[in-house]
Coordinates of C-alpha atoms in Angstrom, one line a residue:
Chain A
M137 CA 101.4 58.5 221.7
L138 CA 99.3 60.6 224.1
E139 CA 99.4 59.7 227.8
L140 CA 97.4 61.4 230.6
S141 CA 97.8 60.4 234.2
N142 CA 95.7 61.7 237.1
I143 CA 94.7 64.9 235.4
D144 CA 92.7 67.4 237.5
A145 CA 91.2 70.6 235.9
G146 CA 88.5 73.1 236.6
Y147 CA 87.2 76.6 236.1
G148 CA 87.9 78.9 239.0
G149 CA 86.6 77.1 242.2
F150 CA 84.7 74.5 240.2
Q151 CA 86.6 71.2 239.5
A152 CA 85.5 69.6 236.3
L153 CA 88.0 66.7 235.9
F154 CA 89.1 64.3 238.7
G155 CA 92.2 62.2 238.2
V156 CA 91.7 61.3 234.6
S157 CA 94.2 58.8 233.1
M158 CA 94.1 57.6 229.6
T159 CA 96.3 56.7 226.6
V160 CA 95.9 57.0 222.9
K161 CA 98.2 54.8 220.8
A162 CA 99.4 55.7 217.3
G163 CA 96.9 54.8 214.6
E164 CA 94.0 54.4 217.0
A165 CA 90.6 56.0 217.0
V166 CA 89.6 56.6 220.6
A167 CA 86.3 57.9 221.7
V168 CA 85.3 59.7 224.9
I169 CA 81.6 59.3 225.6
G170 CA 79.4 60.7 228.3
A171 CA 76.5 63.0 229.0
N172 CA 76.3 66.7 228.9
G173 CA 78.6 68.3 231.5
A174 CA 80.6 65.1 232.0
G175 CA 83.8 67.0 231.3
K176 CA 84.4 65.8 227.7
T177 CA 85.0 69.2 226.2
T178 CA 87.1 70.2 229.2
L179 CA 89.3 67.2 228.7
L180 CA 90.1 68.2 225.1
R181 CA 90.6 71.8 226.2
V182 CA 93.1 70.6 228.8
I183 CA 95.0 68.5 226.2
S184 CA 95.3 71.4 223.8
G185 CA 96.4 73.8 226.5
L186 CA 93.4 76.1 226.3
L187 CA 92.6 75.3 229.9
P188 CA 95.5 74.6 232.3
A189 CA 95.5 71.3 234.2
T190 CA 95.8 71.8 237.9
A191 CA 97.4 68.4 238.7
G192 CA 98.7 65.3 237.0
T193 CA 101.0 64.7 234.0
M194 CA 100.3 64.7 230.3
T195 CA 102.7 63.8 227.5
M196 CA 102.6 63.7 223.8
E197 CA 105.3 61.3 222.4
G198 CA 107.3 62.0 225.6
V199 CA 106.9 65.8 225.5
S200 CA 105.3 67.2 228.6
L201 CA 102.1 69.1 227.5
R202 CA 101.6 70.9 230.8
A203 CA 104.9 72.7 230.3
T204 CA 104.0 73.7 226.8
P205 CA 102.1 77.0 226.1
P206 CA 98.8 76.7 224.2
H207 CA 100.1 78.0 220.9
K208 CA 103.0 75.5 220.9
I209 CA 100.9 72.5 221.5
I210 CA 100.1 72.2 217.8
S211 CA 103.8 71.8 217.1
T212 CA 103.8 68.6 219.2
G213 CA 101.5 67.2 216.5
I214 CA 98.1 67.8 218.2
A215 CA 95.4 69.6 216.3
H216 CA 92.2 70.5 218.0
V217 CA 88.9 70.8 216.1
P218 CA 86.9 72.7 218.8
E219 CA 83.3 72.3 219.8
G220 CA 81.0 74.3 217.5
R221 CA 83.6 74.4 214.7
R222 CA 85.0 77.8 215.7
L223 CA 86.0 78.8 212.2
F224 CA 87.0 82.4 211.5
P225 CA 83.7 83.4 210.0
R226 CA 84.7 86.5 208.2
L227 CA 87.6 84.9 206.4
S228 CA 87.3 82.8 203.3
V229 CA 87.6 79.1 203.4
E230 CA 91.0 79.2 201.9
N231 CA 92.2 81.8 204.4
N232 CA 90.9 79.6 207.2
L233 CA 93.0 76.8 205.8
K234 CA 96.0 79.2 205.4
I235 CA 95.8 80.1 209.1
G236 CA 95.6 76.3 209.9
A237 CA 99.1 76.2 208.4
F238 CA 100.3 79.1 210.6
I239 CA 103.2 77.4 212.3
P240 CA 106.5 77.7 210.4
A241 CA 106.9 74.0 209.9
A242 CA 103.5 73.9 208.2
R243 CA 103.9 77.0 206.1
Q244 CA 106.5 75.4 204.0
K245 CA 104.2 72.6 203.1
F246 CA 101.2 74.8 202.6
A247 CA 100.7 74.2 198.9
E248 CA 101.1 70.4 199.2
R249 CA 98.7 70.1 202.1
L250 CA 96.2 72.4 200.5
A251 CA 96.1 70.1 197.5
F252 CA 95.7 67.1 199.8
V253 CA 92.9 68.6 201.8
Y254 CA 91.1 69.7 198.6
E255 CA 91.4 66.2 197.3
L256 CA 90.0 64.8 200.5
F257 CA 87.2 67.3 200.6
P258 CA 86.4 68.5 197.0
R259 CA 83.5 70.5 198.3
L260 CA 85.8 72.9 200.1
K261 CA 87.7 73.5 196.8
E262 CA 84.4 74.6 195.3
R263 CA 83.8 76.9 198.1
R264 CA 87.3 78.2 198.7
A265 CA 86.5 81.9 198.1
Q266 CA 83.4 81.8 200.2
L267 CA 83.3 83.3 203.7
A268 CA 83.5 80.5 206.2
G269 CA 80.6 81.9 208.2
T270 CA 78.3 81.4 205.2
L271 CA 78.9 77.7 204.8
S272 CA 76.3 75.1 205.8
G273 CA 76.8 73.3 209.1
G274 CA 78.2 70.2 207.6
E275 CA 80.6 72.1 205.3
Q276 CA 81.8 74.2 208.3
Q277 CA 82.7 70.9 210.1
M278 CA 84.5 69.8 207.0
C279 CA 86.4 73.1 206.9
A280 CA 87.2 72.9 210.6
I281 CA 88.6 69.4 210.2
A282 CA 90.5 70.5 207.1
R283 CA 91.9 73.5 209.0
A284 CA 93.2 71.1 211.6
L285 CA 94.8 68.8 209.0
M286 CA 96.7 71.8 207.5
S287 CA 99.1 71.8 210.4
G288 CA 100.2 68.3 209.6
P289 CA 99.1 66.7 212.9
K290 CA 99.6 63.2 214.1
L291 CA 96.7 63.3 216.5
V292 CA 93.4 65.0 215.7
L293 CA 91.1 66.0 218.6
L294 CA 87.5 66.2 217.5
D295 CA 85.0 67.8 219.9
E296 CA 81.4 66.9 219.2
P297 CA 81.6 67.0 215.4
S298 CA 78.0 66.1 215.1
M299 CA 76.7 68.9 217.3
G300 CA 73.9 71.0 215.9
L301 CA 73.7 69.1 212.6
A302 CA 70.8 67.4 210.9
P303 CA 70.7 63.6 211.2
V304 CA 71.6 63.1 207.5
I305 CA 74.6 65.4 207.9
V306 CA 75.7 63.7 211.1
A307 CA 76.1 60.5 209.1
Q308 CA 78.2 62.4 206.6
V309 CA 80.4 63.9 209.3
F310 CA 81.1 60.5 210.8
D311 CA 82.0 59.4 207.3
L312 CA 84.5 62.3 207.2
V313 CA 86.0 61.0 210.5
R314 CA 86.3 57.6 209.0
R315 CA 88.0 59.0 206.0
I316 CA 90.7 60.9 208.0
R317 CA 91.3 57.7 210.0
G318 CA 91.8 56.0 206.7
E319 CA 94.5 58.6 205.9
G320 CA 96.5 57.3 208.9
Y321 CA 95.7 60.1 211.5
T322 CA 95.2 59.1 215.1
V323 CA 91.9 60.4 216.3
L324 CA 90.6 61.3 219.8
I325 CA 86.9 62.0 219.5
V326 CA 84.4 63.3 222.0
E327 CA 80.8 62.6 221.4
Q328 CA 77.3 62.5 222.8
N329 CA 76.1 60.5 219.9
V330 CA 77.3 57.3 221.5
R331 CA 75.8 54.8 219.1
Q332 CA 77.4 56.3 216.0
V333 CA 80.8 57.1 217.6
L334 CA 81.2 53.5 218.9
R335 CA 80.9 52.3 215.3
I336 CA 83.9 54.2 214.2
A337 CA 86.1 54.0 217.3
D338 CA 88.5 51.2 218.3
R339 CA 88.4 52.0 222.0
A340 CA 86.3 54.2 224.2
Y341 CA 86.3 55.8 227.7
L342 CA 83.2 56.7 229.5
L343 CA 83.3 59.9 231.5
E344 CA 80.8 60.7 234.2
V345 CA 80.8 64.0 236.1
G346 CA 84.5 64.4 235.7
R347 CA 85.6 60.8 236.4
L348 CA 86.4 57.9 234.1
K349 CA 83.8 55.3 234.8
A350 CA 84.6 52.6 232.3
S351 CA 86.9 51.9 229.4
G352 CA 87.4 49.1 226.9
S353 CA 87.0 48.3 223.2
A354 CA 84.2 50.0 221.4
A355 CA 82.5 46.7 220.8
E356 CA 82.6 45.8 224.5
L357 CA 81.2 49.2 225.6
A358 CA 78.5 49.0 222.9
A359 CA 77.5 45.6 224.2
S360 CA 77.4 46.7 227.9
D361 CA 73.9 46.8 229.2
E362 CA 74.6 49.8 231.4
I363 CA 75.8 52.0 228.5
R364 CA 73.0 50.8 226.2
K365 CA 70.5 51.8 228.8
A366 CA 72.0 55.1 229.8
Y367 CA 73.3 56.4 226.6
M368 CA 71.6 54.7 223.7
G369 CA 68.1 54.6 225.0
I370 CA 67.7 50.9 224.5
Chain B
M103 CA 107.5 93.4 192.4
R104 CA 105.1 95.0 190.0
I105 CA 104.5 98.7 190.6
P106 CA 100.8 99.5 190.4
K107 CA 99.6 102.0 187.9
T108 CA 98.2 104.3 190.5
A109 CA 101.7 104.7 192.1
L110 CA 103.3 105.4 188.7
I111 CA 100.9 108.3 188.2
G112 CA 100.5 109.3 191.8
V113 CA 104.1 109.6 192.9
P114 CA 105.2 112.2 190.3
I115 CA 102.0 114.1 190.9
L116 CA 102.6 114.2 194.7
L117 CA 106.2 115.3 194.1
L118 CA 105.1 118.1 191.8
V119 CA 102.3 119.4 194.1
P120 CA 104.3 122.3 195.6
L121 CA 105.0 123.6 192.1
A122 CA 101.3 123.3 191.2
V123 CA 100.3 125.2 194.4
R124 CA 102.8 127.9 193.6
F125 CA 101.1 128.5 190.2
A126 CA 97.6 128.0 191.3
F127 CA 97.6 130.1 194.5
P128 CA 100.6 132.4 194.3
A129 CA 99.1 134.7 197.0
A130 CA 98.3 131.9 199.5
E131 CA 101.0 129.3 198.7
K132 CA 102.0 129.0 202.4
Y133 CA 98.4 128.4 203.6
Y134 CA 97.7 125.6 201.1
L135 CA 101.0 123.9 201.7
H136 CA 100.3 124.1 205.4
L137 CA 97.0 122.4 204.9
L138 CA 98.6 119.6 202.8
I139 CA 101.4 119.2 205.4
Q140 CA 98.9 118.8 208.2
I141 CA 97.0 116.2 206.1
L142 CA 100.1 114.2 205.4
I143 CA 101.4 114.2 209.0
W144 CA 98.0 113.3 210.4
S145 CA 97.5 110.6 207.7
F146 CA 100.7 109.0 209.0
I147 CA 99.4 109.0 212.6
Y148 CA 96.0 107.8 211.5
T149 CA 97.6 105.0 209.5
G150 CA 99.5 104.0 212.6
W151 CA 96.3 103.8 214.6
S152 CA 94.4 101.9 211.9
L153 CA 97.0 99.1 212.2
M154 CA 95.4 98.3 215.5
G155 CA 91.9 99.5 214.8
R156 CA 91.4 97.1 211.8
F157 CA 92.0 94.2 214.1
G158 CA 89.4 95.2 216.6
L159 CA 91.8 96.8 219.0
T160 CA 90.0 100.1 219.3
S161 CA 92.4 102.3 221.3
L162 CA 91.5 105.6 222.7
G163 CA 95.0 105.9 223.9
H164 CA 97.0 107.0 220.9
G165 CA 96.9 110.6 222.0
A166 CA 99.3 109.4 224.7
F167 CA 101.7 108.0 222.1
T168 CA 101.7 111.2 219.9
G169 CA 102.2 113.2 223.1
I170 CA 105.1 111.0 224.4
G171 CA 106.7 111.3 220.9
A172 CA 106.5 115.1 220.9
Y173 CA 107.3 115.8 224.5
V174 CA 110.2 113.4 225.0
M175 CA 111.9 114.7 221.9
V176 CA 111.3 118.4 222.7
L177 CA 112.3 118.1 226.3
L178 CA 115.5 116.2 225.4
W179 CA 116.3 119.0 222.9
N180 CA 115.4 121.9 225.1
Y181 CA 116.9 120.8 228.4
A182 CA 119.7 118.4 227.4
G183 CA 120.5 119.7 223.9
I184 CA 120.1 116.2 222.5
T185 CA 119.5 116.3 218.8
P186 CA 116.1 114.9 217.6
W187 CA 118.1 112.4 215.6
I188 CA 118.6 110.7 218.9
G189 CA 115.6 112.2 220.7
I190 CA 113.1 110.7 218.3
P191 CA 114.4 107.2 218.6
V192 CA 114.4 107.6 222.4
A193 CA 110.8 108.9 222.2
I194 CA 109.8 106.0 220.1
V195 CA 111.4 103.5 222.5
V196 CA 109.6 105.2 225.5
S197 CA 106.3 105.0 223.8
I198 CA 106.8 101.4 222.8
I199 CA 107.6 100.6 226.4
V200 CA 104.5 102.3 227.6
A201 CA 102.5 100.5 225.0
L202 CA 103.8 97.2 226.1
L203 CA 103.3 97.9 229.8
V204 CA 99.6 98.7 229.1
G205 CA 99.2 96.1 226.4
Y206 CA 100.7 93.0 228.1
P207 CA 98.2 92.8 231.0
C208 CA 95.3 93.7 228.6
F209 CA 96.1 91.0 226.1
R210 CA 97.1 88.4 228.7
L211 CA 93.8 88.9 230.6
R212 CA 91.9 89.2 227.3
I213 CA 90.7 92.7 227.8
V214 CA 89.0 93.5 224.5
G215 CA 86.3 95.7 223.1
H216 CA 84.8 98.3 225.4
Y217 CA 87.1 97.5 228.3
F218 CA 90.1 97.9 226.1
A219 CA 88.9 101.3 224.9
L220 CA 88.2 102.4 228.4
L221 CA 91.6 101.3 229.6
T222 CA 93.4 103.1 226.8
L223 CA 91.3 106.1 227.5
A224 CA 92.7 106.2 231.0
L225 CA 96.2 106.0 229.5
T226 CA 95.5 109.2 227.5
E227 CA 94.4 111.1 230.5
F228 CA 97.3 109.8 232.6
V229 CA 99.8 111.1 230.1
R230 CA 98.0 114.4 229.8
L231 CA 98.0 114.8 233.6
C232 CA 101.7 114.0 233.7
I233 CA 102.3 116.7 231.1
V234 CA 100.3 119.3 233.0
G235 CA 101.8 118.2 236.3
L236 CA 105.3 118.6 235.1
R237 CA 104.6 122.2 234.2
D238 CA 108.0 123.5 235.1
Y239 CA 109.4 121.6 232.2
T240 CA 106.5 121.1 229.9
G241 CA 104.8 124.5 230.2
G242 CA 101.7 122.8 231.6
S243 CA 98.5 123.3 229.7
L244 CA 100.0 126.3 227.9
G245 CA 102.4 124.0 226.1
T246 CA 105.9 124.8 225.1
Q247 CA 108.2 125.2 222.0
P248 CA 111.2 123.4 220.8
R249 CA 114.2 125.7 221.0
R250 CA 114.8 127.2 217.6
F251 CA 118.3 126.4 216.2
G252 CA 119.9 129.0 214.0
D253 CA 117.5 130.4 211.4
G254 CA 115.1 127.5 212.0
V255 CA 116.2 125.3 209.1
S256 CA 118.7 122.7 210.3
L257 CA 119.6 119.2 209.6
Y258 CA 121.2 118.8 213.0
A259 CA 118.2 120.0 214.9
L260 CA 115.8 118.4 212.4
Q261 CA 114.0 121.7 212.0
F262 CA 112.4 122.7 208.7
E263 CA 109.3 124.7 209.6
P264 CA 110.2 128.0 207.9
D265 CA 110.7 126.3 204.5
R266 CA 107.2 125.1 203.6
V267 CA 108.3 123.2 200.5
L268 CA 110.9 121.3 202.4
S269 CA 108.3 120.6 205.1
Y270 CA 106.0 119.3 202.5
Y271 CA 108.6 116.8 201.3
V272 CA 109.3 115.7 204.9
A273 CA 105.6 115.1 205.5
L274 CA 105.3 113.3 202.2
A275 CA 108.1 111.0 203.0
L276 CA 106.6 110.3 206.4
W277 CA 103.2 109.6 204.8
A278 CA 104.8 107.2 202.3
L279 CA 106.6 105.4 205.1
G280 CA 103.2 104.9 206.8
L281 CA 101.7 103.4 203.7
Y282 CA 104.7 101.1 203.3
V283 CA 104.3 99.8 206.8
W284 CA 100.6 99.2 206.3
W285 CA 101.3 97.4 203.0
R286 CA 104.0 95.2 204.6
I287 CA 101.7 94.2 207.4
D288 CA 98.8 93.7 205.1
R289 CA 100.8 91.1 203.2
S290 CA 102.4 89.4 206.2
M291 CA 101.3 86.3 208.0
D292 CA 100.8 88.4 211.1
R293 CA 97.9 90.0 209.4
Y294 CA 96.2 86.7 209.1
A295 CA 97.0 85.8 212.7
L296 CA 95.6 89.1 214.0
D297 CA 92.5 88.8 211.8
A298 CA 92.0 85.3 213.2
A299 CA 92.6 86.4 216.8
S300 CA 90.1 89.2 216.5
Q301 CA 87.5 86.8 215.4
D302 CA 88.1 83.9 217.8
E303 CA 91.0 83.9 220.3
D304 CA 90.7 80.3 221.3
A305 CA 90.6 79.0 217.8
A306 CA 93.6 81.2 216.9
A307 CA 95.6 79.9 219.8
S308 CA 94.8 76.3 218.9
V309 CA 96.2 76.7 215.4
G310 CA 99.4 77.9 216.9
I311 CA 99.0 81.6 217.0
D312 CA 100.6 83.3 220.0
V313 CA 97.8 85.8 220.4
T314 CA 99.4 87.9 223.1
R315 CA 102.6 88.2 221.2
E316 CA 100.9 89.1 217.9
K317 CA 98.9 91.8 219.6
L318 CA 101.9 93.2 221.4
K319 CA 103.8 93.3 218.1
I320 CA 101.1 95.4 216.3
T321 CA 100.6 97.6 219.3
A322 CA 104.3 98.4 219.4
I323 CA 104.4 99.2 215.7
S324 CA 101.3 101.3 216.1
A325 CA 102.6 103.2 219.1
A326 CA 106.0 103.8 217.5
M327 CA 104.3 105.3 214.4
C328 CA 102.2 107.6 216.5
A329 CA 105.3 108.7 218.5
L330 CA 107.2 109.4 215.3
G331 CA 104.2 111.3 213.9
G332 CA 103.8 113.3 217.1
A333 CA 107.5 114.3 217.1
I334 CA 107.5 115.4 213.4
Y335 CA 104.3 117.3 214.1
A336 CA 106.0 119.1 216.9
Q337 CA 108.9 120.0 214.7
Y338 CA 106.6 121.4 212.0
Q339 CA 104.3 123.3 214.4
M340 CA 107.2 124.4 216.5
Y341 CA 104.8 124.3 219.4
I342 CA 103.4 121.5 221.5
G343 CA 100.5 121.6 223.9
P344 CA 98.6 118.9 225.8
D345 CA 95.5 119.6 223.7
T346 CA 97.1 119.8 220.3
I347 CA 99.4 116.7 220.3
A348 CA 98.5 114.8 223.4
G349 CA 95.4 114.0 225.3
L350 CA 91.8 112.9 224.7
S351 CA 91.0 115.3 221.9
V352 CA 93.8 113.9 219.9
S353 CA 92.8 110.4 220.6
L354 CA 89.2 111.0 219.6
N355 CA 90.2 112.9 216.6
I356 CA 92.3 110.0 215.4
V357 CA 89.5 107.5 215.9
F358 CA 87.0 109.7 214.2
A359 CA 89.2 110.4 211.2
V360 CA 90.0 106.7 210.6
I361 CA 86.4 105.6 211.0
A362 CA 85.3 108.4 208.6
G363 CA 88.0 107.5 206.0
G364 CA 87.9 103.7 206.3
M365 CA 89.7 101.4 208.6
W366 CA 90.2 98.4 206.4
V367 CA 91.7 100.0 203.3
M368 CA 95.2 101.3 202.8
L369 CA 94.3 104.9 201.9
G370 CA 91.3 105.0 204.3
P371 CA 93.2 106.9 207.0
T372 CA 94.5 109.4 204.4
V373 CA 91.0 110.0 203.1
G374 CA 90.0 110.5 206.7
A375 CA 92.7 113.1 207.2
V376 CA 91.7 115.0 204.1
F377 CA 88.1 114.9 205.3
T378 CA 88.7 116.0 208.9
Q379 CA 91.3 118.7 208.0
V380 CA 89.3 120.2 205.3
L381 CA 86.2 120.1 207.4
S382 CA 87.8 121.7 210.4
E383 CA 89.3 124.4 208.2
V384 CA 85.9 125.1 206.5
L385 CA 84.2 125.2 209.9
R386 CA 86.9 127.5 211.3
V387 CA 86.7 130.0 208.4
T388 CA 82.9 129.9 208.4
I389 CA 82.7 130.6 212.1
Q390 CA 85.4 133.3 212.0
N391 CA 83.7 135.1 209.2
S392 CA 80.1 134.8 210.3
A393 CA 78.9 137.5 212.6
A394 CA 75.5 135.9 212.6
L395 CA 76.7 132.6 213.9
Q396 CA 78.6 134.3 216.7
K397 CA 75.6 136.4 217.6
V398 CA 73.4 133.3 217.9
F399 CA 75.7 131.0 219.7
G400 CA 77.9 133.5 221.6
S401 CA 81.2 132.1 222.7
A402 CA 79.8 128.6 222.4
V403 CA 80.4 129.0 218.7
L404 CA 84.0 127.8 219.3
A405 CA 82.7 124.4 220.4
L406 CA 80.5 124.1 217.3
D407 CA 83.0 122.2 215.3
T408 CA 83.4 119.6 218.1
M409 CA 79.6 119.2 218.1
I410 CA 79.5 118.6 214.4
Y411 CA 82.3 116.1 214.7
G412 CA 80.4 114.2 217.3
L413 CA 77.3 114.2 215.2
L414 CA 79.2 113.0 212.1
L415 CA 80.9 110.2 214.0
I416 CA 77.5 108.8 215.0
L417 CA 76.3 109.0 211.5
F418 CA 79.4 107.3 210.1
I419 CA 79.2 104.5 212.5
I420 CA 75.6 103.8 211.8
Y421 CA 75.4 104.4 208.0
M422 CA 79.0 104.0 206.8
P423 CA 80.9 101.7 209.1
K424 CA 83.4 101.0 206.4
G425 CA 84.2 104.7 206.0
I426 CA 84.2 106.9 202.9
L427 CA 86.9 105.1 200.9
G428 CA 85.9 101.6 202.1
T429 CA 82.3 102.2 201.0
L430 CA 83.3 103.7 197.6
L431 CA 85.6 100.8 196.9
E432 CA 83.0 98.3 197.8
R433 CA 80.5 100.0 195.5
R434 CA 82.9 99.9 192.6
E435 CA 83.7 96.2 193.3
K436 CA 80.0 95.4 193.3
K437 CA 79.5 97.3 190.0
Q438 CA 82.3 95.3 188.4
E439 CA 80.9 92.0 189.7
T440 CA 77.3 92.5 188.6
P441 CA 77.7 91.6 184.9
L442 CA 79.6 88.5 185.8
V443 CA 77.2 87.1 188.3
P444 CA 73.7 88.1 187.2
A445 CA 71.2 88.4 190.0
K446 CA 68.9 85.4 190.2
A447 CA 65.9 87.1 191.6
G448 CA 62.7 85.1 191.5
T449 CA 64.3 81.7 190.7
R450 CA 63.8 80.6 194.3
S451 CA 60.4 80.4 195.6

């Protein structure tokens, strides 16, 4: 579904990604793990076009992403749930969802998808008139995921969904991710919370200072001594 | 579409105003109509500005657009004999082009907030300097007049100034057009897109909003409205000067009036126009009639109104950021809500 090969990217003179190649197949949940500053967020920003890649190729179902402007990426079926949720804080929950269905193809199916999202996350239905900025952290994450689903994506990019949340809520957020997987969405998730994310992913890539260091099934990586030592504190 | 009750009552009242003025102030009919016409034309210009202002695009450059509207139309009429029916569309197109030329790099490079305000401020000054510099045609800082056609009332020359009642209806139509544009935009998907973009540009782009395009669209509409307003204002005043219809004083006046009236409600700019026009008239009359004030301040008394404006602007921004109408509506809403949601003071420890 998603194919990256030899992607370079950076900020100004600083290169953050070096020749990253990866694939995500339809129906998979793929995790990208790594420490702070490894380039995980950069990778997702490159895929969703917010940061232009400087070299390499990137396709979504055969469509070149590097040739697609940022606001058109979503029409290829990729929805990005950015780091730190990035809701529109002064809009109501429902208006956030409405904007999630901004692209013309999604607007027609707005009512249908809204019903679906409210069924998936009943809490959001209760809070629909509330300003998004006044939701709790877990609810904001829920709203951010729901907003992404409103565009009817095939692939959902999740950037650190557990960031800044209390441990109890983190478990709930991973449960949300499991639920959207269950609905048939393909998921590419970036996380520092290695132990938890390897439980819900099928495969994972390990990113270290901008380079892919390892890849394999989630179970393999979770069993690897090196990763257990460096990222799980065991 | 359901017509709201306020419109059902309001429209006939507004149409009958000239009659009411005639009965109420038979001696000063012209003066009061003049005041109303000024309010309506400026309301239209203010409404045009508020389309950008409400989405965080605080422009100090709209004096440039009103100036372009007025000057392009008048110069085409005076020197080429081109009727304002063509001159105004040309003026609108010119001001849209200028708006896009300035807007595109701004929005592409994500110049927002203070920097956007500064950049647009420079635009205002640039246009004013052009007007002053081209003094052979524009009359420089003294301004110029549209050439009068016949007895001054003409459909061909779009001149109506001597007939105050007619002018009132022209201004009223313009004002209504402004509200219609505001209302259309308020109900469009573009409004959501711009609201989103003003809060988080990255997130807006990632849900598929072409932020640059949306901003350019609203800027073009806003500039076009100000150009049209400037042109109609020129036709009504039958005089244009770099300080009355172009330049920084106009830009600041627009911003002040809209902030005072309320940026986020449809009639906010109108309330702002009523407030500023009445205020400036009251100040003018007070200053003119008061020998004491003139004695104390000397010739500086003429700048007194500007000083009071500045002071009020600061007070509004601090204490009433939603403006007069915005604050009033909010209060009313809260009052209506209170019985439904009783305050739960003391239930939480």
